[in-house]
mmCIF file of C-alpha atoms in Angstrom:
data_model
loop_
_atom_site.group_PDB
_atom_site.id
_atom_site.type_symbol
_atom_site.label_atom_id
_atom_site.label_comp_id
_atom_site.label_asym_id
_atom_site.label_seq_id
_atom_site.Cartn_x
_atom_site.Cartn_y
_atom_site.Cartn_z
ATOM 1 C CA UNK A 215 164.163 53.455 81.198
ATOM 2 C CA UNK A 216 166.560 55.672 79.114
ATOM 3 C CA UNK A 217 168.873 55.894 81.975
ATOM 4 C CA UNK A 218 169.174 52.218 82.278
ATOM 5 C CA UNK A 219 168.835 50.741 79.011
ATOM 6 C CA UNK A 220 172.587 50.702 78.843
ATOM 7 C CA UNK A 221 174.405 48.024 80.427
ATOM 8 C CA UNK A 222 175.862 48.804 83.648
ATOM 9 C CA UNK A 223 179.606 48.160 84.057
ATOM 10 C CA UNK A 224 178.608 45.944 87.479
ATOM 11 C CA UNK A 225 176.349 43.590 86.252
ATOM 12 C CA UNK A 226 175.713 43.177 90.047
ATOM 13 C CA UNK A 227 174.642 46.849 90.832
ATOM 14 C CA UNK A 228 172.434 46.648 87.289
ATOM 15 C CA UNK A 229 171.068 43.701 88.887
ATOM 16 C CA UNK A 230 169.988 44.945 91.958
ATOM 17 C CA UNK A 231 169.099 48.588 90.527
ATOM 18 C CA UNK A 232 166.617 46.933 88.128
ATOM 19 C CA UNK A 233 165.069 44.536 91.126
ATOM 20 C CA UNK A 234 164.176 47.398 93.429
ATOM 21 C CA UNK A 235 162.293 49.788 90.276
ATOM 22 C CA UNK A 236 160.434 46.259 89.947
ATOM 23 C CA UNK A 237 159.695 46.106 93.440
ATOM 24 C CA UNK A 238 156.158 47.893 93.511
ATOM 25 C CA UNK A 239 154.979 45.816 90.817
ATOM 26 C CA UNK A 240 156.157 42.554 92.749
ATOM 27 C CA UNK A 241 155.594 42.919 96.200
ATOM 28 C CA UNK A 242 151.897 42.001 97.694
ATOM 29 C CA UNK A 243 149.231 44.167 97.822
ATOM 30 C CA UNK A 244 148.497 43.565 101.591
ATOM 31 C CA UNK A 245 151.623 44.390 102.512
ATOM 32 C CA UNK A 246 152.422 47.212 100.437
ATOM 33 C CA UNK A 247 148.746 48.623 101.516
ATOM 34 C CA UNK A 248 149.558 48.183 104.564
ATOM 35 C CA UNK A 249 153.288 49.862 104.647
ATOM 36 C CA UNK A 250 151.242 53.053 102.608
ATOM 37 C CA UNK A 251 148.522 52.990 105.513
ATOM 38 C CA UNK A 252 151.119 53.204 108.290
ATOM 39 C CA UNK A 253 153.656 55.616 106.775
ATOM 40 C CA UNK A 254 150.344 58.344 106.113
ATOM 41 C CA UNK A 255 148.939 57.362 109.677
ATOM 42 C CA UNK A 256 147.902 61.200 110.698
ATOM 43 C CA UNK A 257 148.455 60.034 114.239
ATOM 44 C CA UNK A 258 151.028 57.812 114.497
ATOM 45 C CA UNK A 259 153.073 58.237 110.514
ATOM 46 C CA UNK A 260 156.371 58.839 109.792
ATOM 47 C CA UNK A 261 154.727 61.287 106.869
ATOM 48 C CA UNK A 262 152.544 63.751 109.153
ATOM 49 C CA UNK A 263 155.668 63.297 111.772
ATOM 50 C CA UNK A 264 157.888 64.756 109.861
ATOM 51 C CA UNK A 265 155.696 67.032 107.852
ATOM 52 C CA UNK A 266 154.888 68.878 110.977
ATOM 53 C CA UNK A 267 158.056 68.731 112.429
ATOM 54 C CA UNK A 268 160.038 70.075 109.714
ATOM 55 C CA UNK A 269 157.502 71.149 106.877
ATOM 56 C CA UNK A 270 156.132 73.353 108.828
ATOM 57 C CA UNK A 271 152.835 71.667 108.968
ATOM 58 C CA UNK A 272 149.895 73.004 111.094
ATOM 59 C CA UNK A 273 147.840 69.730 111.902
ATOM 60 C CA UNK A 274 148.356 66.424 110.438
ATOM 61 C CA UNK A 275 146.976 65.703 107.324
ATOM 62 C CA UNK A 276 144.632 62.720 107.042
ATOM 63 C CA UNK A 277 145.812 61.538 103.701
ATOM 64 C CA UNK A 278 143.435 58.603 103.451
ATOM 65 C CA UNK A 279 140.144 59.888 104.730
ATOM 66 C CA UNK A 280 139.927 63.291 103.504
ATOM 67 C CA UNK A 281 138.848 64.796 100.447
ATOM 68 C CA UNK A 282 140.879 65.576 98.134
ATOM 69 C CA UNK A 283 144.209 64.398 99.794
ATOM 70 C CA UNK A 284 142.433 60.718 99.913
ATOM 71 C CA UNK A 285 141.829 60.941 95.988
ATOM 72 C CA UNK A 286 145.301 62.522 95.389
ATOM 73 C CA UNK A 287 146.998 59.843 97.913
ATOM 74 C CA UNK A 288 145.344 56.822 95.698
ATOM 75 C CA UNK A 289 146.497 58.425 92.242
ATOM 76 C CA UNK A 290 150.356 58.207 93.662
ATOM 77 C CA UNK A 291 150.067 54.961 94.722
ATOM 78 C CA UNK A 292 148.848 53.528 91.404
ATOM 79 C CA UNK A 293 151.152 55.603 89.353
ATOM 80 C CA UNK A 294 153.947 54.101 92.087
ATOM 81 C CA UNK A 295 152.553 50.595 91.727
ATOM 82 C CA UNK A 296 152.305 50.729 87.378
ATOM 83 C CA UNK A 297 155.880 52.280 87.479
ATOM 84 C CA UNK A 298 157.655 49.121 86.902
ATOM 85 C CA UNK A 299 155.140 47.720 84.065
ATOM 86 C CA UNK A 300 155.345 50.564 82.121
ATOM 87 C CA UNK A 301 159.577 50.684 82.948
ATOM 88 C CA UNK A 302 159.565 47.264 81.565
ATOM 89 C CA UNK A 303 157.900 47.805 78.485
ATOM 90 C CA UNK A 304 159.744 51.061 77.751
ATOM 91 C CA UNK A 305 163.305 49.711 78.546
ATOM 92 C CA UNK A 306 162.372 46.124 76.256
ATOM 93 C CA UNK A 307 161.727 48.505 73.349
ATOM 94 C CA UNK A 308 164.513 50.934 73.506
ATOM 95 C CA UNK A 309 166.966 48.118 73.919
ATOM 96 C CA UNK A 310 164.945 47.335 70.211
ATOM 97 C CA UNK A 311 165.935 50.514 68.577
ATOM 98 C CA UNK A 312 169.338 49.776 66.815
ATOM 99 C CA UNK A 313 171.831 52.152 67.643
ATOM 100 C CA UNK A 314 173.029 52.749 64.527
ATOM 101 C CA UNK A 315 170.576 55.815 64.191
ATOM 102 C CA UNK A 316 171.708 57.446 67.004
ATOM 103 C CA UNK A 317 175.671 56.914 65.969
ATOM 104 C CA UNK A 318 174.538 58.213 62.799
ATOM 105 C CA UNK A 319 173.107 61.308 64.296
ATOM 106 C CA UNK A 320 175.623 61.786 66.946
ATOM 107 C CA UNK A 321 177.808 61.879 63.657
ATOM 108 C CA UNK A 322 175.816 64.396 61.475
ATOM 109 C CA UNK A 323 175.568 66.503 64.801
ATOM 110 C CA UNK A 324 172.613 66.146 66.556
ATOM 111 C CA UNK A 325 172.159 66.838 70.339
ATOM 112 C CA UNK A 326 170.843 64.742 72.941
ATOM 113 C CA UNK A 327 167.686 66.421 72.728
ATOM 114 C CA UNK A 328 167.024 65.936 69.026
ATOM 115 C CA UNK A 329 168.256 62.186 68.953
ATOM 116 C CA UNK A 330 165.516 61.674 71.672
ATOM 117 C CA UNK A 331 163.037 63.883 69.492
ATOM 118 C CA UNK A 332 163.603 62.412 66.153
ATOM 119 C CA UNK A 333 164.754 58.870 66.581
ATOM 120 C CA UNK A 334 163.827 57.674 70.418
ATOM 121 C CA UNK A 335 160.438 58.893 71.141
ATOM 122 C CA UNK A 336 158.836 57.845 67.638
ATOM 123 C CA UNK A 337 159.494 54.620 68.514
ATOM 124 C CA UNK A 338 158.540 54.390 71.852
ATOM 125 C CA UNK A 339 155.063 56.128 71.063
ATOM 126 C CA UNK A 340 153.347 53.042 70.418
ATOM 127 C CA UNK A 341 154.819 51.243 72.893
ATOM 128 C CA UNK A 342 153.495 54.055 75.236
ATOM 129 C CA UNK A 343 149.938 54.183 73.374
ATOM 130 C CA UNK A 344 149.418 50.322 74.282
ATOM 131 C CA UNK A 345 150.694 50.901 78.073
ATOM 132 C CA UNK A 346 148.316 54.171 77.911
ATOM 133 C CA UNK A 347 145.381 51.909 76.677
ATOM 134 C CA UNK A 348 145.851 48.978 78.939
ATOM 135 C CA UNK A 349 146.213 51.101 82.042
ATOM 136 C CA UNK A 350 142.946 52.854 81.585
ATOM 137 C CA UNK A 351 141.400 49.521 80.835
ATOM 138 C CA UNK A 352 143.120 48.348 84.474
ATOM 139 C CA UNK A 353 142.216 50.935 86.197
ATOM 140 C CA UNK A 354 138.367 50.141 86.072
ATOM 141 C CA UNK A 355 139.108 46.376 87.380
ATOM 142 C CA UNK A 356 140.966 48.629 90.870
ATOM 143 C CA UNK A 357 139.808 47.174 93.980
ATOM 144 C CA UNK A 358 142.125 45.416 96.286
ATOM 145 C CA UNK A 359 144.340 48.603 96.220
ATOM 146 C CA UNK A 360 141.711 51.331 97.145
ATOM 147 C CA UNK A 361 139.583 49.024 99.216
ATOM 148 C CA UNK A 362 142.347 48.477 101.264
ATOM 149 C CA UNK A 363 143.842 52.018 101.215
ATOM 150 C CA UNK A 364 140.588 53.953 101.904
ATOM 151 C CA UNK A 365 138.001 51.512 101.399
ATOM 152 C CA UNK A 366 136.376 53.564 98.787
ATOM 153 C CA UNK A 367 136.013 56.918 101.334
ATOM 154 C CA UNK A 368 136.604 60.578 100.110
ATOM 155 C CA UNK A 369 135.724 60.768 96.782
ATOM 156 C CA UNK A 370 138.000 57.267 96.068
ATOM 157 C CA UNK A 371 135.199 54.703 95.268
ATOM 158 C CA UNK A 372 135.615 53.319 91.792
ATOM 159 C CA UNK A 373 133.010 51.087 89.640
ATOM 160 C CA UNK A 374 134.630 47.699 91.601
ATOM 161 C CA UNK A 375 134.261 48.978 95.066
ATOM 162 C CA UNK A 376 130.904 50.172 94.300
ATOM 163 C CA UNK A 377 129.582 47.149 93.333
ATOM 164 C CA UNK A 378 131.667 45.292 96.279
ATOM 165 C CA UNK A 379 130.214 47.876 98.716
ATOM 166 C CA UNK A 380 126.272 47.501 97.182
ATOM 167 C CA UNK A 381 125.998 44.217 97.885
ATOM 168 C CA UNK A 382 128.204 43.731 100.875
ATOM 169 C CA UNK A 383 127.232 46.543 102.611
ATOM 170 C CA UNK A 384 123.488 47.781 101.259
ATOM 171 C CA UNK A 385 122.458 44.355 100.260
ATOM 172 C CA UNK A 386 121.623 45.738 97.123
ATOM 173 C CA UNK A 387 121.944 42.846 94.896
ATOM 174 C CA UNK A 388 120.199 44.092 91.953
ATOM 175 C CA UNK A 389 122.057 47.288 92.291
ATOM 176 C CA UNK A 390 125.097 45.589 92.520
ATOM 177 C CA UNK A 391 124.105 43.263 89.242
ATOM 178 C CA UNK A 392 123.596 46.179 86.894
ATOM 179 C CA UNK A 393 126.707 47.756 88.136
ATOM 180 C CA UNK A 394 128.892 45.085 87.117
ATOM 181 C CA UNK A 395 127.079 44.218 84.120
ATOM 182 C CA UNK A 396 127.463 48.014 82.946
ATOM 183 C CA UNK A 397 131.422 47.059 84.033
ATOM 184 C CA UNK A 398 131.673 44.578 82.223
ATOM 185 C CA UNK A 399 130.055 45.868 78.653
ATOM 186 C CA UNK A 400 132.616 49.127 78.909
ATOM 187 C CA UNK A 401 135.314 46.364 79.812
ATOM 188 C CA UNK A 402 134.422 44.691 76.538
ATOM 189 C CA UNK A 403 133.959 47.164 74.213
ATOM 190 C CA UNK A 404 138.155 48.717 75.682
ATOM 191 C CA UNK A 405 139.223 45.484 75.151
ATOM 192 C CA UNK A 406 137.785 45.138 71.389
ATOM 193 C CA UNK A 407 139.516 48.604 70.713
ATOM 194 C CA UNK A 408 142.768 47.258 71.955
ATOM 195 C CA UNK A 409 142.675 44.110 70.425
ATOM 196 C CA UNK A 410 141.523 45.459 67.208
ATOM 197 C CA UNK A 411 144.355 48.377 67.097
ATOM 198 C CA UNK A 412 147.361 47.314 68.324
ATOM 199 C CA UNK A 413 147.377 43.982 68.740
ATOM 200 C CA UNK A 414 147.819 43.379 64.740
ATOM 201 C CA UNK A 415 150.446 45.874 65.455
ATOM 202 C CA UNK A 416 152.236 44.048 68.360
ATOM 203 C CA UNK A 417 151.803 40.867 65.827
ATOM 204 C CA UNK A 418 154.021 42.611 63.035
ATOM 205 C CA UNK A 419 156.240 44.064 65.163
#
């Protein structure tokens, strides 16, 4: 976001440059599950294909149905897929800050460093508190991606998938009932907090 919140000299390039760091955010789950699910295929991927043919690997690794790599596989694919959300939110609010506090630093000698310290990052913090708020309040309503990535195997189920699973699977429909009425109460309660913190905030902003 701070590298592109200055116009580019080819609107064109800016253009295209901004569409592909929105891609992820865009693109459909199914297929992007799907791209994810063929690249780590431990038998046929272009990941393990490479990995052992110039990493060095000894064996493939099964990135989607092995503990941990299966946990550590779905935490890069949501941090790749909430990218662009959180790179739209950051680059809307540093095109906000005027520049004349920068110029006027740059003037009175301040680095890079310390403009970013002292003038950029205060404002951007609650920018980054509401993205930090929202995404944990997201990441409880996960499904689609994990089911389809791992289908809730090694150590990846979350509340949704558990509740998907206990009835599909177990027939547990009580089971099932509780879970997403305990969901839904802890869904509440984040969404009070973030309506009753920064919400007024977005409001006077």
């Amino acid at each position: 976001a701070l590298a592109l919140r200055r116009p580019f000299r080819d609107r064109g390039t800016g253009g295209v440059v901004r569409a592909l760091l929105l891609l992820p955010y865009v693109a459909p789950i199914v297929a992007v599950t799907f791209t994810w699910s063929t690249m780590l295929n431990p038998q046929f991927g272009v990941v393990n294909h490479w990995g052992t043919r110039l990493l060095g690997w000894d064996e493939p690794v099964a990135f989607l149905s092995a503990s941990p790599s299966a946990l550590l596989t779905v935490i890069a694919f949501e941090a790749w897929r909430s990218f662009p959300f959180a790179f739209l939110f950051l680059t809307a609010r540093l095109q906000a800050v005027p520049a004349m506090y920068e110029e006027a630093a740059l003037v009175d000698g301040a680095t890079l460093t310390q403009r970013f310290r002292h003038i950029v990052l205060p404002q951007l913090l609650p920018t980054i508190a509401v993205l930090v708020v929202l995404r944990f309040i997201w990441t409880f309503n996960s499904f689609d991606d994990i089911y389809l990535l791992t289908g809730g195997a090694a150590g990846t189920e979350v509340v949704s998938v558990s509740v998907f699973q206990s009835l599909t699977a177990r027939g547990d429909i009580g089971g099932a009932a509780a879970q997403a009425l305990a969901l839904a109460a802890v869904l509440a309660v984040l969404i009070g907090l973030y309506l009753r913190k920064f919400a007024p905030r977005e409001e006077q902003s």
